mmCIF file of C-alpha atoms in Angstrom:
data_model
loop_
_atom_site.group_PDB
_atom_site.id
_atom_site.type_symbol
_atom_site.label_atom_id
_atom_site.label_comp_id
_atom_site.label_asym_id
_atom_site.label_seq_id
_atom_site.Cartn_x
_atom_site.Cartn_y
_atom_site.Cartn_z
ATOM 1 C CA MET A 1 156.227 9.948 148.734
ATOM 2 C CA ALA A 2 153.559 12.488 150.142
ATOM 3 C CA ALA A 3 150.815 11.133 147.729
ATOM 4 C CA ILE A 4 151.375 7.593 149.029
ATOM 5 C CA GLN A 5 151.309 8.624 152.747
ATOM 6 C CA GLU A 6 148.203 10.751 152.235
ATOM 7 C CA LEU A 7 146.530 7.735 150.668
ATOM 8 C CA SER A 8 147.741 5.468 153.490
ATOM 9 C CA GLU A 9 146.135 8.066 156.266
ATOM 10 C CA LEU A 10 143.104 8.119 154.362
ATOM 11 C CA THR A 11 142.554 4.322 154.208
ATOM 12 C CA ASP A 12 143.822 3.766 157.521
ATOM 13 C CA SER A 13 141.463 6.453 158.973
ATOM 14 C CA LEU A 14 138.264 4.844 157.132
ATOM 15 C CA ARG A 15 139.205 1.375 158.390
ATOM 16 C CA HIS A 16 139.418 2.464 162.051
ATOM 17 C CA ASP A 17 136.294 4.404 161.529
ATOM 18 C CA GLU A 18 134.504 1.072 160.423
ATOM 19 C CA THR A 19 136.007 -0.891 163.328
ATOM 20 C CA SER A 20 134.814 1.344 166.155
ATOM 21 C CA ASN A 21 131.519 1.737 164.352
ATOM 22 C CA ASN A 22 131.102 -2.075 163.773
ATOM 23 C CA SER A 23 130.500 -1.226 159.892
ATOM 24 C CA ARG A 24 128.801 -4.211 158.375
ATOM 25 C CA ARG A 25 129.655 -3.267 154.823
ATOM 26 C CA PRO A 26 133.086 -3.527 153.391
ATOM 27 C CA SER A 27 134.886 -0.561 152.080
ATOM 28 C CA THR A 28 135.032 -1.673 148.248
ATOM 29 C CA PHE A 29 136.102 1.460 147.079
ATOM 30 C CA LEU A 30 139.542 0.526 148.490
ATOM 31 C CA ASN A 31 139.508 -1.958 145.813
ATOM 32 C CA VAL A 32 141.086 -1.220 142.364
ATOM 33 C CA VAL A 33 140.202 -3.287 139.637
ATOM 34 C CA ALA A 34 142.554 -3.195 136.400
ATOM 35 C CA LEU A 35 140.544 -3.664 133.188
ATOM 36 C CA GLY A 36 142.210 -3.612 129.865
ATOM 37 C CA ASN A 37 143.040 -6.244 126.829
ATOM 38 C CA VAL A 38 145.942 -8.735 126.768
ATOM 39 C CA GLY A 39 149.266 -6.755 126.566
ATOM 40 C CA SER A 40 147.830 -3.435 127.725
ATOM 41 C CA GLY A 41 149.805 -3.272 130.782
ATOM 42 C CA LYS A 42 147.821 -3.943 133.488
ATOM 43 C CA SER A 43 150.064 -6.093 135.506
ATOM 44 C CA ALA A 44 153.143 -3.718 134.848
ATOM 45 C CA GLU A 45 150.969 -0.790 136.184
ATOM 46 C CA LEU A 46 149.820 -2.713 139.063
ATOM 47 C CA ASN A 47 153.492 -3.493 139.917
ATOM 48 C CA SER A 48 154.305 0.234 139.813
ATOM 49 C CA LEU A 49 151.819 0.786 142.592
ATOM 50 C CA ILE A 50 153.034 -2.076 144.756
ATOM 51 C CA GLY A 51 156.692 -1.055 143.921
ATOM 52 C CA HIS A 52 157.854 -4.385 143.493
ATOM 53 C CA ILE A 53 157.424 -7.090 140.501
ATOM 54 C CA VAL A 54 154.763 -9.366 142.067
ATOM 55 C CA LEU A 55 152.766 -9.902 139.120
ATOM 56 C CA PRO A 56 154.354 -11.494 136.198
ATOM 57 C CA THR A 57 155.016 -9.338 133.152
ATOM 58 C CA GLY A 58 156.852 -9.288 129.749
ATOM 59 C CA GLU A 59 156.533 -10.733 126.287
ATOM 60 C CA ASN A 60 154.172 -13.945 125.879
ATOM 61 C CA VAL A 61 153.187 -13.479 129.636
ATOM 62 C CA ALA A 62 149.390 -13.066 129.965
ATOM 63 C CA THR A 63 147.400 -13.268 133.299
ATOM 64 C CA ILE A 64 145.314 -15.990 132.812
ATOM 65 C CA ALA A 65 143.203 -16.265 136.022
ATOM 66 C CA PRO A 66 142.022 -13.236 138.305
ATOM 67 C CA VAL A 67 144.735 -12.527 140.560
ATOM 68 C CA VAL A 68 143.959 -10.396 143.929
ATOM 69 C CA VAL A 69 146.721 -8.702 145.722
ATOM 70 C CA HIS A 70 146.032 -7.415 149.437
ATOM 71 C CA LEU A 71 148.614 -4.759 150.153
ATOM 72 C CA GLN A 72 149.636 -4.262 153.606
ATOM 73 C CA ARG A 73 152.089 -1.661 154.621
ATOM 74 C CA ASP A 74 154.646 -2.449 157.291
ATOM 75 C CA THR A 75 156.698 0.054 158.726
ATOM 76 C CA SER A 76 159.230 -2.387 160.438
ATOM 77 C CA LEU A 77 160.399 -3.465 156.599
ATOM 78 C CA SER A 78 163.316 -2.027 155.401
ATOM 79 C CA SER A 79 162.925 -0.238 151.918
ATOM 80 C CA LYS A 80 164.129 -3.234 150.191
ATOM 81 C CA SER A 81 162.263 -5.699 151.743
ATOM 82 C CA ILE A 82 158.909 -7.189 150.604
ATOM 83 C CA ILE A 83 156.713 -10.349 152.143
ATOM 84 C CA VAL A 84 154.503 -12.119 149.819
ATOM 85 C CA GLN A 85 152.144 -14.892 151.079
ATOM 86 C CA ILE A 86 150.212 -16.686 148.513
ATOM 87 C CA ASP A 87 146.972 -18.328 149.780
ATOM 88 C CA ASP A 88 146.207 -20.137 146.844
ATOM 89 C CA LYS A 89 148.352 -21.207 144.078
ATOM 90 C CA SER A 90 145.542 -23.043 141.418
ATOM 91 C CA GLN A 91 145.314 -21.567 138.594
ATOM 92 C CA GLN A 92 141.586 -22.801 138.385
ATOM 93 C CA VAL A 93 140.413 -20.351 140.569
ATOM 94 C CA SER A 94 141.621 -16.557 141.323
ATOM 95 C CA VAL A 95 145.106 -16.207 143.058
ATOM 96 C CA SER A 96 145.166 -14.298 146.021
ATOM 97 C CA CYS A 97 148.322 -12.613 147.574
ATOM 98 C CA LEU A 98 149.191 -10.691 150.747
ATOM 99 C CA VAL A 99 151.905 -8.320 149.939
ATOM 100 C CA SER A 100 153.686 -6.449 153.049
ATOM 101 C CA VAL A 101 155.568 -3.883 151.935
ATOM 102 C CA LEU A 102 157.142 -0.439 153.318
ATOM 103 C CA HIS A 103 156.197 2.136 150.574
ATOM 104 C CA ALA A 104 152.503 1.251 149.003
ATOM 105 C CA PRO A 105 148.917 2.446 149.318
ATOM 106 C CA PRO A 106 147.123 -0.017 151.462
ATOM 107 C CA LEU A 107 144.522 -1.088 148.955
ATOM 108 C CA MET A 108 143.263 -4.280 147.400
ATOM 109 C CA LEU A 109 144.422 -4.718 143.547
ATOM 110 C CA VAL A 110 142.716 -7.021 141.386
ATOM 111 C CA ASP A 111 144.409 -7.854 137.933
ATOM 112 C CA LEU A 112 142.109 -9.526 135.674
ATOM 113 C CA PRO A 113 142.849 -11.621 132.542
ATOM 114 C CA GLY A 114 142.743 -9.321 129.286
ATOM 115 C CA LEU A 115 139.079 -8.628 128.198
ATOM 116 C CA ASP A 116 139.794 -10.147 124.906
ATOM 117 C CA HIS A 117 141.287 -13.330 126.407
ATOM 118 C CA HIS A 118 139.341 -16.752 125.547
ATOM 119 C CA ILE A 119 138.958 -17.487 129.427
ATOM 120 C CA MET A 120 136.996 -14.062 130.192
ATOM 121 C CA ASP A 121 133.411 -14.122 130.443
ATOM 122 C CA LYS A 122 130.925 -11.671 131.823
ATOM 123 C CA SER A 123 130.528 -13.669 134.992
ATOM 124 C CA THR A 124 134.216 -12.927 135.804
ATOM 125 C CA VAL A 125 134.194 -9.201 135.075
ATOM 126 C CA SER A 126 130.948 -9.181 137.130
ATOM 127 C CA GLU A 127 132.168 -10.768 140.336
ATOM 128 C CA TYR A 128 134.988 -8.060 140.641
ATOM 129 C CA VAL A 129 133.130 -4.809 139.436
ATOM 130 C CA GLU A 130 129.259 -5.170 139.969
ATOM 131 C CA HIS A 131 127.438 -4.695 143.109
ATOM 132 C CA ASN A 132 130.515 -2.565 144.623
ATOM 133 C CA ASP A 133 131.838 0.678 144.603
ATOM 134 C CA ALA A 134 135.573 -0.648 143.670
ATOM 135 C CA ILE A 135 137.609 1.646 141.546
ATOM 136 C CA LEU A 136 137.940 0.919 137.726
ATOM 137 C CA VAL A 137 141.029 1.681 136.159
ATOM 138 C CA VAL A 138 140.987 1.457 132.481
ATOM 139 C CA ILE A 139 144.364 0.744 130.707
ATOM 140 C CA VAL A 140 144.720 1.400 127.089
ATOM 141 C CA PRO A 141 148.163 1.525 125.412
ATOM 142 C CA ALA A 142 149.237 4.858 123.897
ATOM 143 C CA ALA A 143 149.444 3.302 120.483
ATOM 144 C CA GLN A 144 145.668 2.790 120.715
ATOM 145 C CA ALA A 145 144.851 6.340 122.057
ATOM 146 C CA LEU A 146 143.177 7.109 118.730
ATOM 147 C CA GLU A 147 140.809 4.394 118.824
ATOM 148 C CA ILE A 148 139.973 5.134 122.600
ATOM 149 C CA GLU A 149 136.075 4.884 121.924
ATOM 150 C CA SER A 150 136.317 1.786 120.524
ATOM 151 C CA SER A 151 137.849 0.228 123.818
ATOM 152 C CA ARG A 152 136.116 -2.640 125.341
ATOM 153 C CA ALA A 153 137.508 -1.660 128.348
ATOM 154 C CA LEU A 154 136.314 1.576 128.451
ATOM 155 C CA LYS A 155 133.051 0.730 127.279
ATOM 156 C CA LEU A 156 132.637 -2.004 129.883
ATOM 157 C CA ALA A 157 133.796 0.554 132.732
ATOM 158 C CA LYS A 158 131.158 3.236 131.348
ATOM 159 C CA GLU A 159 128.295 0.764 131.505
ATOM 160 C CA ARG A 160 129.488 0.123 135.215
ATOM 161 C CA ARG A 161 130.602 3.574 136.196
ATOM 162 C CA ARG A 162 127.560 4.056 138.788
ATOM 163 C CA SER A 163 128.272 2.435 142.102
ATOM 164 C CA SER A 164 125.268 0.763 143.551
ATOM 165 C CA PHE A 165 126.471 1.805 147.076
ATOM 166 C CA LEU A 166 127.460 5.483 146.337
ATOM 167 C CA PRO A 167 125.297 6.312 143.313
ATOM 168 C CA PHE A 168 125.580 10.067 143.586
ATOM 169 C CA ILE A 169 129.166 10.645 143.201
ATOM 170 C CA GLY A 170 129.664 10.101 139.411
ATOM 171 C CA THR A 171 132.088 8.207 137.883
ATOM 172 C CA ARG A 172 134.611 5.662 139.558
ATOM 173 C CA ILE A 173 136.801 5.139 136.910
ATOM 174 C CA VAL A 174 140.392 6.215 136.516
ATOM 175 C CA GLY A 175 142.219 6.111 133.282
ATOM 176 C CA VAL A 176 145.629 4.896 132.351
ATOM 177 C CA ILE A 177 147.468 5.482 129.044
ATOM 178 C CA SER A 178 150.407 3.055 129.186
ATOM 179 C CA LYS A 179 153.392 2.150 127.285
ATOM 180 C CA ILE A 180 153.786 6.120 126.082
ATOM 181 C CA ASP A 181 157.484 5.418 125.269
ATOM 182 C CA GLN A 182 156.455 2.642 122.675
ATOM 183 C CA ALA A 183 154.463 5.220 120.668
ATOM 184 C CA ALA A 184 157.076 8.295 121.091
ATOM 185 C CA SER A 185 157.545 8.200 117.457
ATOM 186 C CA ASP A 186 153.958 8.260 116.466
ATOM 187 C CA GLN A 187 153.044 11.717 116.554
ATOM 188 C CA LYS A 188 149.195 11.473 116.113
ATOM 189 C CA ALA A 189 149.016 9.020 118.791
ATOM 190 C CA ILE A 190 151.011 11.085 121.200
ATOM 191 C CA ALA A 191 148.732 14.029 120.125
ATOM 192 C CA ALA A 192 145.402 11.911 121.148
ATOM 193 C CA VAL A 193 147.074 11.193 124.487
ATOM 194 C CA GLU A 194 147.723 14.562 125.193
ATOM 195 C CA ALA A 195 144.050 15.568 124.264
ATOM 196 C CA LEU A 196 143.335 12.834 126.667
ATOM 197 C CA LEU A 197 145.155 14.107 129.518
ATOM 198 C CA LEU A 198 143.693 17.630 128.862
ATOM 199 C CA ASN A 199 140.023 16.213 128.840
ATOM 200 C CA LYS A 200 140.057 17.326 125.190
ATOM 201 C CA GLY A 201 139.535 13.822 123.900
ATOM 202 C CA PRO A 202 136.209 12.377 122.771
ATOM 203 C CA THR A 203 133.255 12.893 124.519
ATOM 204 C CA LYS A 204 132.827 9.368 126.083
ATOM 205 C CA ALA A 205 136.347 10.185 127.565
ATOM 206 C CA GLN A 206 136.311 13.446 128.837
ATOM 207 C CA ASP A 207 134.538 12.838 132.098
ATOM 208 C CA ILE A 208 137.451 10.605 133.284
ATOM 209 C CA PRO A 209 140.558 11.758 134.957
ATOM 210 C CA TRP A 210 143.542 10.093 132.598
ATOM 211 C CA VAL A 211 147.107 9.922 133.665
ATOM 212 C CA ALA A 212 150.033 8.514 131.586
ATOM 213 C CA LEU A 213 152.744 5.943 132.676
ATOM 214 C CA ILE A 214 155.460 4.090 131.021
ATOM 215 C CA GLY A 215 155.118 0.978 132.479
ATOM 216 C CA GLN A 216 157.350 -1.790 132.361
ATOM 217 C CA SER A 217 160.273 0.748 131.949
ATOM 218 C CA VAL A 218 159.646 1.910 135.752
ATOM 219 C CA THR A 219 160.394 -1.513 136.864
ATOM 220 C CA THR A 220 163.529 -1.887 134.970
ATOM 221 C CA THR A 221 164.604 1.727 136.413
ATOM 222 C CA THR A 222 163.884 0.710 139.714
ATOM 223 C CA LEU A 223 165.889 -2.501 139.618
ATOM 224 C CA LYS A 224 168.718 -0.692 138.256
ATOM 225 C CA SER A 225 168.604 1.711 141.202
ATOM 226 C CA ARG A 226 168.133 -0.709 143.622
ATOM 227 C CA SER A 227 171.134 -2.613 142.103
ATOM 228 C CA SER A 228 173.253 0.563 142.619
ATOM 229 C CA GLY A 229 172.886 0.577 146.111
ATOM 230 C CA SER A 230 170.640 3.580 146.230
ATOM 231 C CA GLU A 231 168.208 3.593 149.440
ATOM 232 C CA ASN A 232 165.969 6.202 147.367
ATOM 233 C CA TYR A 233 165.402 3.492 144.514
ATOM 234 C CA PHE A 234 161.756 4.421 144.573
ATOM 235 C CA GLU A 235 161.878 8.121 144.263
ATOM 236 C CA THR A 236 164.718 7.600 141.560
ATOM 237 C CA ALA A 237 162.533 5.441 139.415
ATOM 238 C CA TRP A 238 159.243 7.586 139.542
ATOM 239 C CA ARG A 239 161.648 10.604 138.746
ATOM 240 C CA ALA A 240 163.099 9.177 135.997
ATOM 241 C CA GLU A 241 159.803 8.104 134.484
ATOM 242 C CA SER A 242 158.259 11.600 135.027
ATOM 243 C CA GLU A 243 160.888 12.971 133.125
ATOM 244 C CA SER A 244 160.739 10.666 130.388
ATOM 245 C CA LEU A 245 157.018 11.441 130.181
ATOM 246 C CA LYS A 246 157.774 15.109 130.149
ATOM 247 C CA SER A 247 160.246 14.795 127.415
ATOM 248 C CA ILE A 248 157.725 12.742 125.245
ATOM 249 C CA LEU A 249 154.340 14.621 126.261
ATOM 250 C CA THR A 250 155.782 18.058 125.766
ATOM 251 C CA GLY A 251 151.926 19.605 125.769
ATOM 252 C CA ALA A 252 150.592 17.382 128.646
ATOM 253 C CA PRO A 253 150.057 18.970 132.472
ATOM 254 C CA PRO A 254 152.786 17.585 134.540
ATOM 255 C CA SER A 255 150.260 16.694 137.204
ATOM 256 C CA LYS A 256 148.996 13.868 134.748
ATOM 257 C CA LEU A 257 152.316 12.020 134.264
ATOM 258 C CA GLY A 258 153.682 9.108 136.126
ATOM 259 C CA ARG A 259 153.111 6.864 139.127
ATOM 260 C CA MET A 260 152.507 9.507 141.611
ATOM 261 C CA ALA A 261 149.597 11.075 139.139
ATOM 262 C CA LEU A 262 147.917 7.511 139.253
ATOM 263 C CA VAL A 263 147.652 7.506 143.047
ATOM 264 C CA ASP A 264 146.815 10.995 143.426
ATOM 265 C CA ALA A 265 143.965 10.051 141.090
ATOM 266 C CA LEU A 266 143.104 7.053 143.292
ATOM 267 C CA ALA A 267 143.352 9.065 146.342
ATOM 268 C CA GLN A 268 140.754 11.936 144.844
ATOM 269 C CA GLN A 269 138.405 9.079 144.230
ATOM 270 C CA ILE A 270 138.617 7.598 147.421
ATOM 271 C CA GLN A 271 138.121 10.882 149.138
ATOM 272 C CA ASN A 272 134.915 11.565 147.186
ATOM 273 C CA ARG A 273 133.598 8.215 148.490
ATOM 274 C CA MET A 274 134.730 9.208 152.017
ATOM 275 C CA LYS A 275 132.876 12.506 152.094
ATOM 276 C CA LEU A 276 129.676 10.540 151.418
ATOM 277 C CA ARG A 277 130.405 7.338 153.373
ATOM 278 C CA VAL A 278 131.698 9.024 156.553
ATOM 279 C CA PRO A 279 130.968 12.683 156.516
ATOM 280 C CA ASN A 280 132.403 13.018 159.882
ATOM 281 C CA LEU A 281 135.871 11.604 159.193
#
């Protein structure tokens, strides 16, 4: 939980500073936009950040409109509680949710439809990734790691990697290799994943911090732990994911494996921006 607590303190400090200084510009680097094709695991990975099943996932389930989830930490809740408020249920426009949970970094998460979905167009993507400094999370299934250079999500993010607000801090991309368990028997794919995690992959992907996640299995583990009555079901699920990843990616650094690795990567991106945006914080 230390990584989430640190990220929470960072974001709380920034918001306090903005409030006290009447900042007119919103902290868009507290926004996380998930980019990937249909079925890449975007919704599942965002659910893993939230710690609850808020976004629909599973076979034959696809995000058909942008979903914006505002995370709000509420320490008055029990560890098993979650409050979800839906502001707009229309499928014609983006759906906005306010989620109050005990364990979650206070961020705004944006789940876009798959980039290969017929409803996606440049204007939809631009609305969420251009003219701001939101963190772009590129999600690619492990089975496609060998073809990472042809990833449309990676290409789009690289084209927009520079922030118009904070142009001097380099990339704002975090890479996620999802569904590691589904590619466990493909030695070439696993080798490609390990190369990415070691920053030894293709040149176009070497300047990006990559982490590996299992995805939907984490949600399943969480629910099983919850049903068994464990009060530490979050820690149980994340530990189980980490151990599973270590057994599959034996040549990868442990610090790049699991949900905490993703939180750490997001926290590092936010810290980099805060040092320039609020140097005295």
